[in-house]
Coordinates of C-alpha atoms in Angstrom, one line a residue:
X1 CA -145.1 172.8 0.8
X2 CA -142.6 173.6 -1.9
X3 CA -140.1 170.9 -1.9
X4 CA -136.3 172.2 -2.2
X5 CA -135.0 171.6 -5.5
X6 CA -131.4 169.4 -5.7
X7 CA -128.3 171.4 -6.4
X8 CA -126.6 170.9 -9.9
X9 CA -123.0 171.2 -10.2
X10 CA -121.9 172.3 -13.7
X11 CA -118.5 170.8 -15.1
X12 CA -116.4 173.9 -14.1
X13 CA -117.7 173.4 -10.7
X14 CA -116.8 169.4 -11.3
X15 CA -113.1 170.2 -12.5
X16 CA -112.8 172.7 -10.0
X17 CA -113.5 169.9 -6.9
X18 CA -111.0 167.4 -8.8
X19 CA -108.0 169.7 -8.7
X20 CA -108.2 170.0 -5.0
X21 CA -108.3 166.5 -4.6
X22 CA -105.2 166.0 -6.8
X23 CA -103.1 168.4 -5.1
X24 CA -104.1 166.8 -1.5
X25 CA -102.9 163.5 -3.1
X26 CA -99.3 164.9 -4.6
X27 CA -98.8 166.5 -1.0
X28 CA -99.1 163.1 0.7
X29 CA -97.0 161.4 -1.9
X30 CA -94.3 164.0 -1.4
X31 CA -94.6 163.6 2.5
X32 CA -94.1 159.7 2.3
X33 CA -91.5 160.0 -0.4
X34 CA -89.6 162.4 2.1
X35 CA -90.2 160.2 5.0
X36 CA -88.5 157.4 3.5
X37 CA -85.7 159.1 2.3
X38 CA -85.2 160.5 5.9
X39 CA -85.7 157.0 7.1
X40 CA -83.0 155.5 4.7
X41 CA -80.2 158.4 5.7
X42 CA -81.0 158.0 9.4
X43 CA -80.6 154.0 9.1
X44 CA -77.8 154.2 6.7
X45 CA -76.1 156.9 9.6
X46 CA -76.9 155.0 12.8
X47 CA -76.9 151.3 11.4
X48 CA -74.1 151.4 8.7
X49 CA -71.8 154.1 10.0
X50 CA -72.3 154.8 13.4
X51 CA -72.6 151.3 15.0
X52 CA -71.4 147.8 15.1
X53 CA -72.8 144.7 16.2
X54 CA -71.0 141.8 17.8
X55 CA -71.3 139.9 14.4
X56 CA -68.9 142.6 13.0
X57 CA -65.6 141.0 11.8
X58 CA -63.5 144.1 11.8
X59 CA -60.3 144.2 13.4
X60 CA -61.3 146.4 16.3
X61 CA -62.0 143.2 18.6
X62 CA -59.3 141.0 19.0
X63 CA -58.0 138.8 21.5
X64 CA -54.4 137.2 22.9
X65 CA -54.7 133.8 23.3
X66 CA -51.0 133.4 24.6
X67 CA -49.9 130.8 27.4
X68 CA -47.0 132.1 29.7
X69 CA -45.1 129.0 29.0
X70 CA -45.4 129.6 25.4
X71 CA -43.4 132.8 25.3
X72 CA -40.4 131.5 25.4
X73 CA -41.2 130.4 21.5
X74 CA -41.3 134.0 20.5
X75 CA -38.2 135.9 19.6
X76 CA -36.7 138.3 22.1
X77 CA -35.2 140.8 19.9
X78 CA -36.7 144.4 20.8
X79 CA -37.3 145.2 17.2
X80 CA -37.8 142.0 15.5
X81 CA -38.0 142.3 11.7
X82 CA -41.8 141.5 10.4
X83 CA -42.6 137.8 9.7
X84 CA -45.7 137.1 7.5
X85 CA -47.8 135.0 9.6
X86 CA -51.3 134.7 11.2
X87 CA -51.4 135.2 15.3
X88 CA -54.2 136.1 17.2
X89 CA -53.0 139.4 18.9
X90 CA -54.2 142.2 21.6
X91 CA -54.6 145.4 20.2
X92 CA -53.7 147.9 22.8
X93 CA -56.6 150.3 22.2
X94 CA -59.4 147.6 22.5
X95 CA -59.5 145.4 25.3
X96 CA -62.5 142.7 25.2
X97 CA -62.9 141.4 29.1
X98 CA -66.0 139.8 30.2
X99 CA -68.1 140.7 33.1
X100 CA -70.9 138.6 34.2
X101 CA -71.5 137.1 30.7
X102 CA -71.1 140.3 29.1
X103 CA -68.4 141.3 26.6
X104 CA -67.0 145.1 27.3
X105 CA -65.1 147.2 24.9
X106 CA -62.8 149.1 27.2
X107 CA -62.0 151.9 24.6
X108 CA -65.9 153.0 24.1
X109 CA -67.0 151.4 27.2
X110 CA -70.3 150.3 25.3
X111 CA -71.7 147.3 26.4
X112 CA -72.4 144.1 23.7
X113 CA -75.8 142.4 24.3
X114 CA -75.4 140.1 27.1
X115 CA -77.3 137.1 24.7
X116 CA -73.9 136.8 23.0
X117 CA -73.5 133.2 24.4
X118 CA -69.7 132.7 25.1
X119 CA -67.5 129.5 24.9
X120 CA -64.8 127.6 26.7
X121 CA -61.1 129.1 26.5
X122 CA -59.3 128.3 23.4
X123 CA -56.1 126.8 23.9
X124 CA -53.5 129.0 24.9
X125 CA -55.6 131.9 26.3
X126 CA -53.9 133.4 29.1
X127 CA -56.8 133.7 31.6
X128 CA -59.4 131.3 32.6
X129 CA -62.1 133.6 31.2
X130 CA -64.3 132.7 28.2
X131 CA -64.3 134.6 25.0
X132 CA -67.0 135.1 22.7
X133 CA -67.5 133.1 19.7
X134 CA -68.1 136.0 17.2
X135 CA -64.9 137.6 17.9
X136 CA -62.6 136.9 14.9
X137 CA -58.7 136.9 14.8
X138 CA -57.2 138.7 12.1
X139 CA -53.7 138.1 10.0
X140 CA -50.9 140.3 11.4
X141 CA -47.0 140.1 10.7
X142 CA -46.1 138.5 13.7
X143 CA -44.8 134.7 14.5
X144 CA -47.4 132.2 15.4
X145 CA -47.0 130.4 18.9
X146 CA -46.0 126.9 18.9
X147 CA -45.4 126.7 15.0
X148 CA -42.3 126.9 13.2
X149 CA -40.6 130.6 12.1
X150 CA -39.8 130.4 8.4
X151 CA -38.0 133.7 8.6
X152 CA -35.1 132.8 11.2
X153 CA -33.4 136.0 11.2
X154 CA -36.1 137.2 13.7
X155 CA -34.0 135.8 16.6
X156 CA -31.4 137.7 17.8
X157 CA -29.5 134.6 18.3
X158 CA -29.6 133.7 14.6
X159 CA -26.0 134.6 14.1
X160 CA -24.5 132.4 16.7
X161 CA -26.7 129.5 15.3
X162 CA -24.9 129.9 12.2
X163 CA -21.5 129.6 13.7
X164 CA -22.4 126.1 14.2
X165 CA -22.3 125.1 10.5
X166 CA -19.1 127.1 9.7
X167 CA -17.0 124.0 9.2
X168 CA -13.7 126.7 8.4
X169 CA -14.4 128.2 11.9
X170 CA -12.8 126.2 14.5
X171 CA -14.7 128.1 17.6
X172 CA -17.9 127.6 15.0
X173 CA -20.9 127.1 17.7
X174 CA -18.4 127.2 20.7
X175 CA -17.9 130.8 21.8
X176 CA -18.3 131.9 25.0
X177 CA -18.9 135.6 26.4
X178 CA -17.8 136.3 29.8
X179 CA -19.2 139.1 31.6
X180 CA -17.2 141.7 33.2
X181 CA -18.7 141.8 36.7
X182 CA -17.7 144.3 39.1
X183 CA -15.1 142.8 41.3
X184 CA -17.3 142.7 44.5
X185 CA -19.1 139.5 42.8
X186 CA -15.3 137.6 42.4
X187 CA -11.7 138.9 42.9
X188 CA -12.6 141.0 45.9
X189 CA -14.0 137.8 47.7
X190 CA -10.4 136.5 47.1
X191 CA -9.0 139.5 49.0
X192 CA -10.8 138.7 52.0
X193 CA -10.2 135.1 52.1
X194 CA -9.8 134.8 55.6
X195 CA -13.3 135.8 56.1
X196 CA -14.7 132.9 53.5
X197 CA -15.2 130.1 56.4
X198 CA -15.4 130.2 59.9
X199 CA -12.9 127.1 60.4
X200 CA -10.6 126.9 57.4
X201 CA -8.3 129.4 55.9
X202 CA -9.2 129.6 52.6
X203 CA -6.3 132.0 51.7
X204 CA -3.7 129.0 51.0
X205 CA -6.5 127.1 49.2
X206 CA -7.0 130.0 46.7
X207 CA -3.4 130.4 45.9
X208 CA -2.1 128.6 42.6
X209 CA -5.2 130.1 40.3
X210 CA -7.5 128.0 43.3
X211 CA -5.8 124.5 43.1
X212 CA -4.0 125.5 46.8
X213 CA -0.5 124.6 48.1
X214 CA 1.6 121.7 46.0
X215 CA 1.6 118.2 47.8
X216 CA 5.0 117.1 48.1
X217 CA 5.1 113.5 46.9
X218 CA 7.1 112.1 50.0
X219 CA 5.5 108.4 50.2
X220 CA 5.5 107.9 46.6
X221 CA 1.8 108.0 46.2
X222 CA 1.6 110.5 43.9
X223 CA 3.2 112.0 40.7
X224 CA 6.2 114.3 41.1
X225 CA 4.1 117.2 39.2
X226 CA 0.7 118.3 39.3
X227 CA -0.8 117.2 42.9
X228 CA -2.4 119.8 45.0
X229 CA -4.0 120.2 48.5
X230 CA -7.0 121.3 46.5
X231 CA -10.2 122.1 49.0
X232 CA -13.3 120.3 47.8
X233 CA -15.3 123.5 47.8
X234 CA -12.9 125.5 45.5
X235 CA -14.4 124.9 42.2
X236 CA -15.5 128.6 42.0
X237 CA -12.1 130.0 41.4
X238 CA -10.9 127.0 39.7
X239 CA -13.6 127.2 37.2
X240 CA -13.3 130.8 36.6
X241 CA -9.6 130.7 36.0
X242 CA -9.8 127.8 33.5
X243 CA -12.6 130.0 31.7
X244 CA -9.9 132.6 31.1
X245 CA -7.8 129.7 29.5
X246 CA -10.9 128.8 27.2
X247 CA -9.4 128.8 23.3
X248 CA -12.9 130.3 22.2
X249 CA -13.7 133.3 24.3
X250 CA -15.4 136.2 22.3
X251 CA -16.0 139.8 23.1
X252 CA -19.0 139.9 20.4
X253 CA -21.8 138.7 22.2
X254 CA -23.9 138.0 19.3
X255 CA -21.6 135.0 18.3
X256 CA -21.7 133.4 21.8
X257 CA -23.1 130.2 21.9
X258 CA -23.4 130.8 26.0
X259 CA -22.8 133.5 28.3
X260 CA -20.5 132.6 31.4
X261 CA -21.6 134.6 34.8
X262 CA -17.9 134.6 36.7
X263 CA -19.9 135.0 40.1
X264 CA -18.5 133.2 42.9
X265 CA -21.7 132.0 44.4
X266 CA -20.0 129.1 46.6
X267 CA -17.5 131.7 48.4
X268 CA -20.2 134.2 48.7
X269 CA -22.2 132.0 50.6
X270 CA -19.7 130.1 52.8
X271 CA -19.1 133.8 54.2
X272 CA -22.6 134.3 55.6
X273 CA -24.1 130.8 56.4
X274 CA -23.6 130.9 60.3
X275 CA -24.4 133.9 62.1
X276 CA -26.1 136.3 59.6
X277 CA -29.4 137.2 58.8
X278 CA -31.0 136.2 55.5
X279 CA -30.7 139.8 54.3
X280 CA -27.1 139.7 54.4
X281 CA -26.8 136.3 52.6
X282 CA -29.1 137.1 50.2
X283 CA -27.4 140.8 49.6
X284 CA -25.0 139.5 46.5
X285 CA -27.3 137.1 45.1
X286 CA -29.8 140.2 44.6
X287 CA -27.5 142.6 43.5
X288 CA -26.0 140.2 40.6
X289 CA -29.3 139.2 39.1
X290 CA -29.9 143.2 39.3
X291 CA -26.9 144.1 37.3
X292 CA -27.4 141.1 35.0
X293 CA -31.1 142.0 33.9
X294 CA -29.8 145.6 33.0
X295 CA -27.4 144.2 30.6
X296 CA -28.6 143.9 26.7
X297 CA -27.1 140.1 26.8
X298 CA -29.9 139.2 29.3
X299 CA -32.4 140.3 27.4
X300 CA -31.8 138.0 24.3
X301 CA -32.9 135.0 26.1
X302 CA -34.1 136.4 29.1
X303 CA -30.9 134.8 30.9
X304 CA -31.6 131.2 29.3
X305 CA -28.1 131.0 27.4
X306 CA -26.4 132.3 30.8
X307 CA -24.4 130.0 33.4
X308 CA -22.5 130.3 36.6
X309 CA -21.0 127.6 39.2
X310 CA -21.2 127.5 42.7
X311 CA -19.1 125.1 44.2
X312 CA -21.1 123.8 46.9
X313 CA -24.1 121.5 47.1
X314 CA -27.4 123.1 45.8
X315 CA -29.0 123.0 49.3
X316 CA -26.6 126.1 50.1
X317 CA -28.6 128.0 47.6
X318 CA -32.2 126.7 48.2
X319 CA -33.5 128.6 51.4
X320 CA -37.2 127.7 51.5
X321 CA -38.5 130.8 53.6
X322 CA -37.2 133.9 54.7
X323 CA -37.3 132.4 58.4
X324 CA -33.8 133.7 60.1
X325 CA -33.6 130.0 60.9
X326 CA -34.1 128.4 57.7
X327 CA -30.6 127.5 56.0
X328 CA -28.7 129.3 53.2
X329 CA -29.8 131.7 50.7
X330 CA -32.2 131.8 48.2
X331 CA -30.3 132.4 45.0
X332 CA -31.4 129.4 43.1
X333 CA -35.5 130.4 44.0
X334 CA -34.8 133.7 42.4
X335 CA -36.9 134.0 39.4
X336 CA -33.8 135.2 37.1
X337 CA -32.0 132.6 38.5
X338 CA -34.3 129.8 37.6
X339 CA -33.6 130.9 34.0
X340 CA -29.7 130.3 34.3
X341 CA -27.9 127.2 34.5
X342 CA -26.1 126.7 37.9
X343 CA -23.3 124.1 38.0
X344 CA -22.8 122.7 41.6
X345 CA -21.0 120.2 42.8
X346 CA -24.5 118.3 44.0
X347 CA -27.5 119.4 42.2
X348 CA -31.4 118.7 43.1
X349 CA -33.3 115.7 41.5
X350 CA -36.2 118.0 42.0
X351 CA -35.2 121.2 40.0
X352 CA -34.3 122.2 36.6
X353 CA -32.0 125.1 37.2
X354 CA -28.7 123.0 38.3
X355 CA -26.7 120.6 37.3
X356 CA -24.0 118.5 39.1
X357 CA -20.3 118.8 38.1
X358 CA -17.3 117.0 39.8
X359 CA -15.7 117.9 43.0
X360 CA -12.0 119.0 42.6
X361 CA -9.7 116.4 43.3
X362 CA -5.9 116.5 44.0
X363 CA -4.7 116.1 40.8
X364 CA -4.5 119.3 38.3
X365 CA -2.2 118.2 35.5
X366 CA -0.8 120.6 32.9
X367 CA -0.2 118.2 29.8
X368 CA -2.0 115.1 28.4
X369 CA 1.1 113.4 29.1
X370 CA 0.8 113.8 32.8
X371 CA -2.7 111.9 32.5
X372 CA -1.5 109.2 30.5
X373 CA 1.3 108.4 32.7
X374 CA -1.0 108.6 35.9
X375 CA -3.4 105.8 34.0
X376 CA -1.0 103.7 33.1
X377 CA 0.3 103.5 36.5
X378 CA -2.9 102.8 38.2
X379 CA -3.3 100.1 35.8
X380 CA -0.3 98.1 36.8
X381 CA -1.0 98.6 40.5
X382 CA -1.6 95.2 42.7
X383 CA -4.6 95.5 44.9
X384 CA -4.8 93.6 47.8
X385 CA -7.9 94.6 49.3
X386 CA -11.2 93.8 47.9
X387 CA -13.1 96.8 49.5
X388 CA -12.5 99.7 51.4
X389 CA -14.0 102.7 53.5
X390 CA -12.8 106.0 54.7
X391 CA -15.6 108.1 56.6
X392 CA -17.2 108.6 59.8
X393 CA -20.2 107.2 61.3
X394 CA -23.4 109.2 61.4
X395 CA -25.0 108.5 64.9
X396 CA -27.7 111.4 65.0
X397 CA -28.9 110.3 61.7
X398 CA -31.1 107.3 61.9
X399 CA -31.3 106.9 58.2
X400 CA -27.5 106.8 57.7
X401 CA -26.1 103.2 57.0
X402 CA -22.6 104.2 57.4
X403 CA -22.5 102.6 60.9
X404 CA -23.6 99.2 59.2
X405 CA -20.6 99.8 56.7
X406 CA -18.3 100.4 59.2
X407 CA -19.3 97.1 61.1
X408 CA -19.1 95.3 58.0
X409 CA -15.7 96.7 57.3
X410 CA -14.3 95.7 60.6
X411 CA -15.5 92.2 60.6
X412 CA -14.3 91.5 57.2
X413 CA -10.3 90.2 56.2
X414 CA -10.4 91.7 52.9
X415 CA -11.5 95.4 54.0
X416 CA -9.2 98.5 54.4
X417 CA -11.1 101.0 56.8
X418 CA -9.9 104.6 57.7
X419 CA -12.1 106.0 60.3
X420 CA -12.8 109.8 60.4
X421 CA -12.7 111.2 63.9
X422 CA -12.3 114.6 65.7
X423 CA -9.1 116.3 65.1
X424 CA -6.1 114.9 63.5
X425 CA -7.2 111.7 61.5
X426 CA -5.7 110.0 58.4
X427 CA -8.8 110.9 56.9
X428 CA -7.5 114.4 56.4
X429 CA -4.3 113.4 54.7
X430 CA -4.4 113.0 50.8
X431 CA -1.4 110.7 50.8
X432 CA -3.2 108.2 53.3
X433 CA -6.5 108.5 51.7
X434 CA -5.1 108.1 48.3
X435 CA -2.8 104.9 49.2
X436 CA -5.8 103.3 50.3
X437 CA -7.9 103.7 47.2
X438 CA -5.0 102.6 45.1
X439 CA -4.6 99.4 47.3
X440 CA -8.7 98.4 46.8
X441 CA -10.6 96.8 44.3
X442 CA -13.8 98.4 45.3
X443 CA -14.3 102.0 47.3
X444 CA -17.4 102.3 49.5
X445 CA -19.1 105.6 48.6
X446 CA -22.2 105.6 51.1
X447 CA -24.1 109.1 51.4
X448 CA -22.8 111.2 54.1
X449 CA -24.7 114.5 55.2
X450 CA -26.0 114.6 51.6
X451 CA -26.2 112.5 48.2
X452 CA -22.6 113.1 47.2
X453 CA -19.2 112.8 48.6
X454 CA -15.7 114.3 47.1
X455 CA -14.2 110.8 48.0
X456 CA -16.2 109.2 44.8
X457 CA -13.9 111.2 42.5
X458 CA -10.7 110.7 44.6
X459 CA -11.3 107.0 44.6
X460 CA -11.9 107.0 40.6
X461 CA -8.6 108.8 40.3
X462 CA -7.0 106.1 42.2
X463 CA -8.3 103.7 39.6
X464 CA -10.8 102.0 42.6
X465 CA -14.4 100.8 41.3
X466 CA -16.9 103.1 43.3
X467 CA -19.6 101.4 44.9
X468 CA -23.0 103.3 45.4
X469 CA -25.8 102.9 47.7
X470 CA -28.0 105.6 46.4
X471 CA -28.6 106.9 42.6
X472 CA -28.4 110.1 43.8
X473 CA -25.0 109.8 44.9
X474 CA -23.5 109.8 41.2
X475 CA -26.1 108.2 38.5
X476 CA -28.4 110.8 38.5
X477 CA -26.2 114.1 39.4
X478 CA -23.0 113.6 37.1
X479 CA -24.9 112.7 33.7
X480 CA -22.5 115.1 31.8
X481 CA -19.4 113.2 33.1
X482 CA -20.2 109.5 33.8
X483 CA -22.0 106.9 31.5
X484 CA -25.6 106.4 31.1
X485 CA -24.8 102.7 31.8
X486 CA -23.4 102.9 35.4
X487 CA -22.7 99.1 36.0
X488 CA -19.9 99.8 33.5
X489 CA -18.0 101.3 35.8
X490 CA -19.6 100.9 39.3
X491 CA -21.5 98.7 41.7
X492 CA -25.2 99.8 43.4
X493 CA -26.2 98.2 46.5
X494 CA -29.4 99.6 47.7
X495 CA -29.4 101.1 51.0
X496 CA -32.4 98.9 52.0
X497 CA -30.1 95.7 51.5
X498 CA -27.4 97.3 54.0
X499 CA -30.3 97.6 56.7
X500 CA -31.1 94.2 56.0
X501 CA -27.6 93.0 56.7
X502 CA -26.8 92.0 53.1
X503 CA -23.1 91.0 53.2
X504 CA -21.3 93.9 50.8
X505 CA -18.2 91.5 50.9
X506 CA -20.5 88.4 49.3
X507 CA -21.9 90.8 47.2
X508 CA -18.6 91.8 45.4
X509 CA -17.2 88.4 45.5
X510 CA -20.0 87.2 43.1
X511 CA -18.4 89.6 40.2
X512 CA -16.2 87.8 38.1
X513 CA -12.4 88.3 37.6
X514 CA -13.0 89.3 34.1
X515 CA -15.5 91.7 35.2
X516 CA -13.7 93.4 37.7
X517 CA -10.7 93.9 35.3
X518 CA -13.2 95.5 32.7
X519 CA -15.0 97.7 35.3
X520 CA -11.3 99.1 36.7
X521 CA -9.9 99.7 33.0
X522 CA -13.7 101.7 32.5
X523 CA -12.9 103.8 35.5
X524 CA -9.3 104.7 34.7
X525 CA -10.3 105.9 31.3
X526 CA -13.0 108.3 33.1
X527 CA -10.0 110.0 34.8
X528 CA -10.0 112.9 32.3
X529 CA -13.3 113.5 32.7
X530 CA -13.5 113.9 36.3
X531 CA -10.6 115.9 36.7
X532 CA -9.7 119.8 36.3
X533 CA -6.4 120.7 34.8
X534 CA -4.5 122.9 35.8
X535 CA -6.0 126.5 35.3
X536 CA -3.1 127.9 34.0
X537 CA -2.6 125.8 31.2
X538 CA -4.5 123.2 29.1
X539 CA -4.3 120.0 28.3
X540 CA -3.5 119.4 24.4
X541 CA -6.2 116.7 23.2
X542 CA -8.0 115.3 26.2
X543 CA -11.1 116.6 27.5
X544 CA -11.3 117.3 31.4
X545 CA -14.3 118.2 33.8
X546 CA -14.4 121.5 32.6
X547 CA -14.5 121.1 29.0
X548 CA -17.1 118.3 29.5
X549 CA -19.3 120.9 31.6
X550 CA -18.7 123.9 28.9
X551 CA -19.9 121.7 26.0
X552 CA -22.8 120.4 27.8
X553 CA -23.9 124.0 28.8
X554 CA -23.2 124.6 25.0
X555 CA -25.3 121.8 24.0
X556 CA -28.4 122.7 26.3
X557 CA -28.5 126.4 25.1
X558 CA -28.3 125.5 21.4
X559 CA -30.8 123.1 21.6
X560 CA -33.2 125.4 23.5
X561 CA -32.2 128.0 20.6
X562 CA -33.3 125.6 17.8
X563 CA -36.6 124.2 19.7
X564 CA -37.4 127.9 19.9
X565 CA -37.0 128.5 15.9
X566 CA -38.7 125.3 14.9
X567 CA -41.7 126.0 17.3
X568 CA -40.7 122.9 19.6
X569 CA -42.5 123.1 23.0
X570 CA -41.0 121.5 26.0
X571 CA -43.3 119.5 28.4
X572 CA -40.7 119.6 31.5
X573 CA -42.0 118.5 34.6
X574 CA -39.3 120.2 37.1
X575 CA -39.9 117.5 39.9
X576 CA -39.2 114.7 37.6
X577 CA -35.9 116.7 36.6
X578 CA -33.9 113.5 37.4
X579 CA -35.3 111.0 35.3
X580 CA -34.5 113.3 32.2
X581 CA -30.7 112.9 31.7
X582 CA -31.2 109.2 32.1
X583 CA -33.5 108.6 29.1
X584 CA -32.5 107.2 25.8
X585 CA -33.2 108.5 22.4
X586 CA -37.2 107.7 21.8
X587 CA -37.6 107.3 25.6
X588 CA -40.4 109.4 27.5
X589 CA -40.7 110.1 31.3
X590 CA -42.4 107.2 32.9
X591 CA -42.6 105.1 35.9
X592 CA -38.3 104.1 37.0
X593 CA -37.1 101.5 39.3
X594 CA -35.6 104.6 41.3
X595 CA -38.7 106.2 41.8
X596 CA -38.7 105.2 45.8
X597 CA -35.1 107.0 46.0
X598 CA -36.6 110.0 44.9
X599 CA -40.2 110.0 46.2
X600 CA -41.1 113.5 47.6
X601 CA -43.2 112.8 50.5
X602 CA -43.9 112.6 54.2
X603 CA -43.2 109.5 56.0
X604 CA -43.7 108.9 59.6
X605 CA -43.9 112.7 61.0
X606 CA -40.4 113.2 58.6
X607 CA -39.9 116.5 57.1
X608 CA -40.4 116.6 53.4
X609 CA -37.1 115.9 51.3
X610 CA -36.3 119.6 50.4
X611 CA -36.3 120.6 54.2
X612 CA -33.9 117.5 54.9
X613 CA -31.8 117.9 52.3
X614 CA -31.0 121.4 53.9
X615 CA -30.7 120.0 57.0
X616 CA -28.2 117.8 55.6
X617 CA -26.4 120.8 54.1
X618 CA -25.8 122.3 57.7
X619 CA -24.8 119.0 58.9
X620 CA -22.0 119.0 56.4
X621 CA -20.7 122.4 57.6
X622 CA -20.6 120.7 61.0
X623 CA -18.8 117.9 59.6
X624 CA -16.1 120.5 58.4
X625 CA -15.8 122.2 61.6
X626 CA -15.1 118.7 63.1
X627 CA -12.7 118.0 60.8
X628 CA -10.6 121.7 61.7
X629 CA -11.3 121.1 65.2

């Protein structure tokens, strides 16, 4: 058998074989390079150009950590000038929200991986949701919240603030701009004066710029001039007419330290308190705020530089519900009115948008000399009674101490009493009341249907030292007009002491003759501050109740503006509002000896304080009806 011979390759064949193998290797290498390049291109396209991860710090994802209460710190100009500061902002085109642990970009609807761990809300974030750690803020030209703004020109009221430092301008920091309201909000009411009260013809009381008819000095109790039969609820028109004589009025609202709204709020509600539904009672108030909010002046501070006057107690403007049986209108509960300051003859201890101003008295001097002459006369009077009281009991109010006070006065040889009853009474005679006050050292001023009484100011006008039984009757009410140290000019005997039969006479007799003289002098010195000068003129140097109130409003608005500029936050607790005006410099809100007087809680089935105060307002109208029946 022949064995097959092994194949032998020539060198040419070997080379041919090697070249084939080399060509294959090159092709593989080119394929690998091509694949690598395409992979790089695809990676660059999708990972760099086409997408972003949660850790991307681009300005596309930003939140707005804004507190609703911090908005007051921002300028309200619709076209603010740019300010170079950092703040987290919310870009409208990218809204980042949280849905079940996932961050969602609302612009693209792309979901960011759910493994992103959120953290607790940052300070100032507007919602209770959590926001992701990785979302970064960027620097933008907008004022930071709660921080001082360097470019103060950003605030539209800066021109008004600068006038404060202009020493060459006598009105610097004191300008008032008055809204030109449609007449239905004021003057038209006076044309329908017969409808302003069910039992009182207010037409005679709106004469003489709101002072009412002049009082004749038949018994020699008054001065020969400056005395009028003024209605205790006529301060709306008195204040409005005094504003017309204000020396620093301006037609340029950008200069205004405050803006006055000449709405006769007290006259408005007086028309509709009895026998009208809530829609009628609220109509003028709703129309007013609608008109104001459309004005450019309103938009500067959202109404926080506006003020108005309501010549009735605050409870006439604080209806709690829309039930027809509830009392008053809801002016002071309207959101816009919460921003304004309302001056009322009795304010609420638990709300921050109203402020107490004195009831009008019978004395409205036109010159300083009339005031000085009256003060000197009150200093020289001989006062034969230790104390006196003018008023009626409140048998339907088991909390009232008037019955005990009347009994004590009747049983004392040093007390003068004027009992007020149905129909004609000396209590309704200005000369009888003033004569009694002028003959007494102390005048008792217990609460009536509500905390306050006009009588307190009539007695001070007579140089009689007021005796209060509740701090809400004066001390927490008229903080603009009366000293914080109430013991300088008055006496406080707690209601509880009267219920325990503590003797008023013995309490007053413990006060030394020297102290009584000092207190009486303090009361007489306060007379200019608690009276309203004749609206048709102006006192030369003295400041009356109007001047004090206007300056207090200006101070309030100026402080608010400066706080906004400096970035200071106000941690105001509205339910404790009665405490703030009592604080001295550097003091903080804390426990107070008068806390039991103002505790808002239900006891023994009694209604809460707001409801009982509204009921008190209704009773005050019943008393007015009784006086004119």
